Coordinates of C-alpha atoms and ligand atoms in Angstrom, one line a residue:
M26 CA -36.8 39.2 15.9
N27 CA -35.8 37.1 18.7
F28 CA -33.9 38.7 21.6
N29 CA -32.4 36.8 24.4
V30 CA -32.6 39.1 27.5
A31 CA -30.9 37.9 30.8
V32 CA -33.5 39.2 33.6
I33 CA -32.1 40.6 37.2
P34 CA -35.1 41.5 39.0
G35 CA -32.5 41.7 42.5
D36 CA -33.5 42.7 45.9
G37 CA -35.9 45.3 47.1
I38 CA -38.4 46.9 44.6
G39 CA -36.2 45.4 42.5
P40 CA -38.2 42.1 41.2
E41 CA -41.5 45.7 41.3
I42 CA -40.0 47.0 38.9
V43 CA -38.4 45.1 36.2
A44 CA -41.6 43.2 36.3
E45 CA -43.2 46.3 34.6
A46 CA -40.3 46.6 32.2
R47 CA -40.8 43.0 31.0
K48 CA -44.6 44.0 31.0
V49 CA -43.7 46.7 28.4
L50 CA -41.6 44.8 26.9
D51 CA -44.2 42.2 26.1
K52 CA -46.4 45.0 24.8
V53 CA -43.9 46.3 21.8
G54 CA -42.7 42.4 21.0
Q55 CA -46.5 42.3 19.8
K56 CA -47.1 45.8 18.4
F57 CA -44.1 45.4 16.1
G58 CA -43.6 42.0 16.3
H59 CA -40.7 40.2 18.1
N60 CA -39.9 37.9 20.9
F61 CA -38.3 38.7 24.1
N62 CA -37.1 35.2 25.7
Y63 CA -35.9 36.2 29.7
T64 CA -33.6 34.0 31.8
E65 CA -33.8 34.8 35.2
V66 CA -30.7 35.2 37.0
L67 CA -29.4 35.8 40.5
L68 CA -27.6 38.8 41.5
G69 CA -26.9 40.5 44.6
G70 CA -28.6 39.2 48.2
V71 CA -31.3 37.1 46.5
S72 CA -27.9 35.1 45.2
I73 CA -26.8 34.9 48.6
D74 CA -29.5 33.6 50.0
A75 CA -29.7 30.9 47.4
C76 CA -26.1 30.1 46.3
G77 CA -23.6 32.0 49.2
V78 CA -22.3 34.4 46.3
P79 CA -24.4 37.4 45.2
L80 CA -22.8 36.8 41.6
S81 CA -22.3 32.8 40.4
D82 CA -20.2 31.8 37.7
E83 CA -23.0 30.3 36.5
A84 CA -25.3 33.5 36.4
L85 CA -22.4 35.4 34.8
E86 CA -21.9 32.8 31.6
T87 CA -25.5 33.0 31.5
A88 CA -25.8 37.0 31.5
K89 CA -22.6 36.9 28.8
K90 CA -24.6 34.2 26.3
S91 CA -27.8 36.5 25.8
D92 CA -28.2 39.9 24.2
A93 CA -28.8 42.5 26.6
V94 CA -29.1 42.6 30.5
L95 CA -32.4 44.3 32.1
L96 CA -31.0 44.9 36.3
G97 CA -33.7 46.3 39.0
A98 CA -31.4 46.9 41.1
V99 CA -29.6 45.0 44.4
G100 CA -28.8 45.4 48.1
G101 CA -30.3 45.6 51.5
V102 CA -30.0 47.2 55.1
V103 CA -27.1 47.3 56.8
G104 CA -27.5 46.7 60.7
V105 CA -30.9 44.6 59.0
D106 CA -30.4 42.3 56.5
K107 CA -28.1 39.5 57.5
W108 CA -25.7 39.7 54.1
Y109 CA -23.5 42.6 55.3
E110 CA -22.1 40.9 58.0
L111 CA -20.2 38.9 55.7
P112 CA -17.3 40.3 54.6
P113 CA -17.6 43.4 51.5
H114 CA -16.3 40.7 48.5
L115 CA -19.4 38.8 49.6
R116 CA -21.8 41.2 50.1
P117 CA -24.6 42.0 47.7
E118 CA -23.0 45.1 46.1
A119 CA -19.8 42.6 45.2
G120 CA -22.3 41.3 42.7
L121 CA -22.5 44.6 40.4
L122 CA -19.3 45.1 40.7
A123 CA -18.3 41.4 39.2
I124 CA -21.2 41.2 36.7
R125 CA -19.5 44.8 35.1
K126 CA -15.8 43.7 35.3
G127 CA -17.0 40.2 33.8
L128 CA -19.4 41.9 31.2
G129 CA -16.5 44.3 29.6
L130 CA -19.0 47.2 30.2
F131 CA -17.0 50.2 30.3
A132 CA -19.2 53.1 29.0
N133 CA -21.6 53.8 31.2
L134 CA -24.6 56.3 29.7
R135 CA -26.7 57.7 31.8
P136 CA -29.2 60.4 30.3
A137 CA -30.6 63.6 31.9
Y138 CA -34.1 64.7 30.7
L139 CA -36.2 67.2 32.3
Y140 CA -40.2 66.4 31.7
N141 CA -42.2 69.3 31.2
E142 CA -44.9 67.9 33.6
L143 CA -42.1 67.2 36.3
K144 CA -40.5 71.2 35.7
A145 CA -41.6 71.9 39.7
A146 CA -39.0 69.2 40.6
C147 CA -36.2 71.2 39.3
P148 CA -34.2 72.9 41.9
L149 CA -32.4 75.0 38.9
K150 CA -34.2 78.3 38.5
E151 CA -37.6 79.0 36.8
S152 CA -36.6 80.6 33.7
I153 CA -33.7 78.0 33.1
A154 CA -36.0 75.0 33.7
E155 CA -38.5 76.4 31.5
A156 CA -35.8 75.8 28.7
G157 CA -36.1 72.0 29.5
F158 CA -32.6 69.6 28.7
D159 CA -32.3 66.4 27.2
M160 CA -28.5 65.1 27.3
V161 CA -27.1 62.1 27.8
V162 CA -23.9 62.0 29.8
V163 CA -21.4 59.0 28.6
R164 CA -18.7 58.3 31.0
E165 CA -15.7 56.0 30.6
L166 CA -15.8 53.4 32.9
T167 CA -12.8 51.2 33.5
G168 CA -10.1 53.5 33.4
G169 CA -8.6 57.0 34.9
L170 CA -8.0 57.8 38.4
Y171 CA -10.3 55.1 40.1
F172 CA -8.2 52.5 38.4
G173 CA -4.8 53.4 38.7
E174 CA -2.1 52.4 41.0
R175 CA -2.2 54.0 44.3
K176 CA -0.1 54.2 47.7
T177 CA -0.3 55.7 51.1
E178 CA 3.9 55.9 52.0
E179 CA 6.2 57.8 54.5
V180 CA 7.9 60.1 52.7
D181 CA 10.6 62.3 54.8
G182 CA 8.7 61.3 57.9
V183 CA 5.2 62.7 56.3
L184 CA 2.3 60.8 55.3
T185 CA 1.8 60.8 51.2
A186 CA -0.8 59.6 49.2
T187 CA -0.8 58.8 46.1
D188 CA -3.5 58.0 42.9
T189 CA -2.0 57.7 39.7
L190 CA -4.6 58.4 36.3
T191 CA -3.9 56.9 33.5
Y192 CA -5.6 56.3 29.8
N193 CA -4.6 55.1 26.9
E194 CA -5.5 55.8 23.2
N195 CA -7.1 52.8 22.9
E196 CA -9.2 53.3 26.2
I197 CA -9.8 56.8 25.2
R198 CA -10.7 55.4 21.7
R199 CA -13.2 52.8 22.1
I200 CA -15.3 55.6 24.4
A201 CA -15.4 58.6 22.0
I202 CA -16.3 55.9 19.3
K203 CA -19.5 55.2 21.3
A204 CA -20.1 58.8 22.3
F205 CA -20.2 59.7 18.4
E206 CA -22.5 56.4 17.6
I207 CA -25.3 57.6 20.4
A208 CA -24.6 61.1 19.1
M209 CA -26.0 60.0 15.8
K210 CA -29.0 58.1 17.1
R211 CA -29.6 61.8 18.5
N212 CA -29.1 65.5 18.3
K213 CA -25.4 65.1 16.9
N214 CA -23.5 66.6 19.2
V215 CA -20.3 65.9 21.4
I216 CA -18.8 68.3 23.9
S217 CA -15.9 66.1 24.9
V218 CA -14.7 67.4 29.1
D219 CA -11.3 67.0 30.2
K220 CA -8.6 69.1 32.4
A221 CA -6.2 70.0 29.0
N222 CA -5.0 73.1 30.6
V223 CA -3.9 71.0 33.2
L224 CA -3.8 67.6 32.6
D225 CA -1.4 64.5 30.3
S226 CA -4.2 62.6 30.0
S227 CA -6.7 65.2 28.8
R228 CA -4.6 66.2 26.1
L229 CA -4.1 62.7 24.9
W230 CA -7.9 62.8 25.1
K231 CA -8.7 65.8 23.4
K232 CA -6.4 64.6 20.6
V233 CA -8.1 61.4 20.5
V234 CA -11.5 62.6 20.4
N235 CA -10.8 64.6 17.6
E236 CA -9.4 61.6 15.4
V237 CA -12.3 59.9 16.1
A238 CA -14.8 63.0 15.1
A239 CA -13.5 63.3 11.7
D240 CA -15.1 59.8 11.2
Y241 CA -18.2 61.9 11.8
P242 CA -18.3 64.5 10.3
E243 CA -22.3 65.0 10.6
V244 CA -21.8 65.4 14.5
T245 CA -20.6 68.8 16.2
L246 CA -17.8 68.2 18.4
T247 CA -16.8 71.0 20.9
H248 CA -14.6 70.8 24.1
M249 CA -15.1 72.1 27.6
L250 CA -12.6 72.2 30.8
V251 CA -14.3 70.0 33.3
D252 CA -15.0 73.2 35.7
N253 CA -16.7 75.0 33.2
C254 CA -18.8 72.0 32.2
A255 CA -19.7 71.8 36.4
M256 CA -21.4 75.5 35.9
Q257 CA -22.6 75.4 32.3
L258 CA -25.0 72.6 33.8
V259 CA -26.8 74.6 36.5
K260 CA -26.6 77.5 33.9
D261 CA -27.2 76.5 30.6
P262 CA -28.3 73.3 31.0
A263 CA -30.0 73.0 27.7
Q264 CA -27.0 73.2 25.6
F265 CA -25.8 69.3 26.2
D266 CA -26.5 66.8 24.2
V267 CA -23.9 64.0 24.6
I268 CA -21.4 64.9 27.2
L269 CA -18.5 62.7 26.5
T270 CA -15.9 62.3 29.4
E271 CA -13.7 60.2 31.8
N272 CA -14.2 58.0 34.8
M273 CA -13.9 60.7 37.7
F274 CA -15.1 63.6 36.1
G275 CA -18.4 61.3 34.5
D276 CA -19.1 60.0 38.0
I277 CA -19.2 63.5 39.3
L278 CA -21.2 65.4 36.3
S279 CA -23.2 62.5 35.7
D280 CA -24.6 62.9 39.2
E281 CA -25.2 66.6 38.8
A282 CA -27.0 65.9 35.7
S283 CA -29.4 63.6 37.7
M284 CA -30.0 66.1 40.3
I285 CA -31.1 69.0 38.6
T286 CA -34.1 66.8 36.9
G287 CA -35.0 66.1 40.8
S288 CA -36.8 62.7 40.4
I289 CA -34.8 59.8 40.9
G290 CA -37.5 57.0 40.1
M291 CA -37.0 58.3 36.8
L292 CA -33.5 58.3 36.2
S293 CA -32.4 55.2 33.5
S294 CA -28.6 53.7 33.0
A295 CA -27.0 51.8 30.6
S296 CA -23.3 50.1 30.4
L297 CA -22.4 49.2 27.2
S298 CA -19.4 46.6 26.1
E299 CA -17.3 46.7 22.8
G300 CA -19.9 45.0 21.1
K301 CA -23.7 45.1 21.6
L302 CA -24.2 43.8 25.0
G303 CA -25.2 46.1 27.5
L304 CA -26.1 46.0 31.1
Y305 CA -29.8 48.5 31.6
E306 CA -30.7 49.3 34.8
P307 CA -32.7 52.2 36.7
S308 CA -30.3 54.9 38.9
H309 CA -31.5 54.5 42.2
G310 CA -31.0 51.8 44.7
A311 CA -33.1 48.5 45.9
A312 CA -35.1 51.1 48.0
P313 CA -35.7 48.7 50.5
D314 CA -38.1 51.2 52.7
I315 CA -41.1 50.6 50.4
A316 CA -40.2 47.3 48.4
G317 CA -43.3 44.9 48.5
K318 CA -45.6 47.6 48.5
D319 CA -46.6 48.5 45.1
I320 CA -45.3 52.2 44.9
A321 CA -42.3 51.8 43.5
N322 CA -42.3 54.0 40.2
P323 CA -41.2 51.8 37.4
I324 CA -40.3 54.3 34.5
A325 CA -36.9 54.6 35.2
T326 CA -36.4 50.9 34.6
I327 CA -39.1 50.9 31.9
L328 CA -36.7 53.9 30.4
S329 CA -33.6 51.7 30.8
A330 CA -35.8 48.6 28.8
A331 CA -35.7 51.5 26.0
M332 CA -32.3 52.5 26.3
M333 CA -31.7 48.5 26.0
L334 CA -33.9 48.5 22.5
R335 CA -32.3 50.9 21.2
Y336 CA -28.3 50.5 21.8
S337 CA -28.4 46.7 22.3
F338 CA -31.0 45.9 19.6
D339 CA -30.8 49.0 17.0
L340 CA -34.9 49.1 18.0
D341 CA -34.9 52.7 17.4
K342 CA -38.5 53.1 16.8
E343 CA -39.9 50.9 19.2
A344 CA -37.3 52.7 21.9
D345 CA -39.2 56.0 20.6
A346 CA -42.5 54.2 20.9
V347 CA -42.2 53.3 24.8
E348 CA -40.1 57.1 25.4
A349 CA -43.3 58.6 24.0
A350 CA -45.6 56.6 26.2
V351 CA -44.0 57.4 29.3
K352 CA -44.2 61.0 28.1
K353 CA -47.9 60.9 27.4
V354 CA -48.9 59.0 31.0
L355 CA -47.4 62.3 32.4
E356 CA -49.3 64.6 30.5
D357 CA -52.6 62.2 31.2
G358 CA -51.6 63.5 34.9
I359 CA -51.2 60.0 36.2
R360 CA -48.3 59.6 38.6
T361 CA -46.4 57.2 41.4
G362 CA -46.1 58.5 45.0
D363 CA -42.9 59.6 44.6
I364 CA -44.0 62.3 41.9
M365 CA -47.3 62.7 42.7
S366 CA -48.8 66.4 42.3
E367 CA -52.2 67.8 43.0
G368 CA -54.7 67.5 40.8
C369 CA -53.3 64.1 39.4
T370 CA -54.3 60.4 39.2
Q371 CA -51.7 58.3 41.8
V372 CA -51.1 54.7 40.9
G373 CA -48.7 51.9 41.9
C374 CA -45.7 50.6 40.6
S375 CA -47.7 48.3 38.4
G376 CA -50.7 50.5 37.7
M377 CA -48.0 52.5 35.9
G378 CA -47.1 50.2 33.9
D379 CA -50.3 49.0 32.8
A380 CA -50.7 53.1 31.9
I381 CA -47.3 53.1 30.0
C382 CA -48.7 49.6 28.1
E383 CA -51.7 50.8 26.9
R384 CA -49.8 54.2 25.5
I385 CA -47.7 52.4 23.3
Ligands
NAD6 P1 -31.6 54.1 47.0 O1 -31.9 54.6 45.7 O2 -32.5 52.7 47.0 O3 -33.5 54.7 47.7 C1 -33.2 56.5 48.0 C2 -34.6 57.0 48.4 O4 -35.2 57.1 47.2 C3 -35.9 56.1 49.4 O5 -36.4 56.5 50.3 C4 -36.2 55.5 48.4 O6 -37.6 54.9 49.0 C5 -37.0 56.3 46.9 N1 -36.6 55.1 45.3 C6 -35.6 54.9 44.8 N2 -35.7 54.2 44.0 C7 -37.1 54.7 44.0 C8 -38.3 54.7 42.8 N3 -38.3 53.4 42.0 N4 -39.7 55.1 43.2 C9 -39.7 55.7 44.5 N5 -38.9 55.7 45.3 C10 -37.6 55.6 44.9 O7 -30.7 54.7 47.6 P2 -30.2 53.9 49.3 O8 -31.5 54.1 50.2 O9 -29.2 54.5 49.7 O10 -30.1 52.4 48.8 C11 -30.6 51.0 49.2 C12 -29.9 50.1 49.2 O11 -29.7 49.8 47.4 C13 -28.4 49.8 49.8 O12 -28.3 48.8 49.7 C14 -27.7 50.4 48.2 O13 -26.1 49.9 48.5 C15 -28.8 49.5 46.8 N6 -28.3 50.8 45.9 C16 -28.0 49.6 45.1 C17 -27.8 50.1 43.7 C18 -27.5 49.3 41.9 O14 -28.8 48.9 42.4 N7 -27.4 49.7 41.2 C19 -27.7 51.3 43.8 C20 -27.6 52.6 44.6 C21 -27.9 51.7 46.1

């Protein structure tokens, strides 16, 4: 099959890690008989240098026309890079918000998986880490408290700030459907997280999620209060498969879930739209401190490309092959500097990409 991928190397280590993800996609293409056609798109600091804006209209159009978007990272260092002398809406990170909005990405997926070989990096007690975990947080990305009306005013002579948390049933339904579809590709278990003992928005959330669940009889649905979920993530992370939640709860819980894996260079993410188009990127940033040295860990980007195969292209077998190759590389003791441990072999960014390709 043929797939058109918009590729956004971006800034810092972006070009290095994206090059390795492309290498891996090409290997998948060779092995399974697919063609990935890449179109490079400028975003972030490099786009400011070339076009004066962090995301041009043409760049957004190219991304919209593609089957999926693969992104490295954008951004530099405040006080060092001249991009940060520009007003906020023209800085590199503004391009990220613009592309997410422009592509209508309302679902954010952040997997948290504990590799056997990296258990020592897990900050949880050994007895908990021993059981391992493999979950994905599905977070609503365009509604709720971060997008509601807000104001700060004086009420009876006292400064008073108000933020509003609004969800309508359609917004809840579309993210719930995504979560159940994802669960069908995983272990068929959804834990929906809310604060229904207090919030109206959560009570509507629960009602709509129950309605959606009726269409997925194979998936087990449980409801969990957000405060309990925050505790369960560090007490018994093995119980989670798909965590479905609204914007702010998801913001906090996805950071907590990624923290317990202990390795930033391993964390992939995806943001999905109503259809099949998605944007796939590592959870880490542009790491300007190590850019251009061939020492960045490309695994988060490679795993993001695997998510692209699974969720935008429905190539589950191919995604499994990439994930298995990453596991094999770790089992074989091959490490980049950030996850290096005694007795292992250290490789650079491109060496890691090669090692993963060899195992596909
Ligand atoms: P960062 O994630 O870039 O780096 C934090 C630390 O982790 C650094 O020490 C870095 O060297 C290390 N690190 C990150 N990714 C790594 C990898 N793949 N392999 C090995 N080590 C890795 O976060 P930061 O330093 O806060 O931000 C740097 C720049 O990136 C800023 O301009 C920020 O705005 C931007 N940023 C972009 C995104 C994005 O593009 N989505 C996300 C976060 C930050």
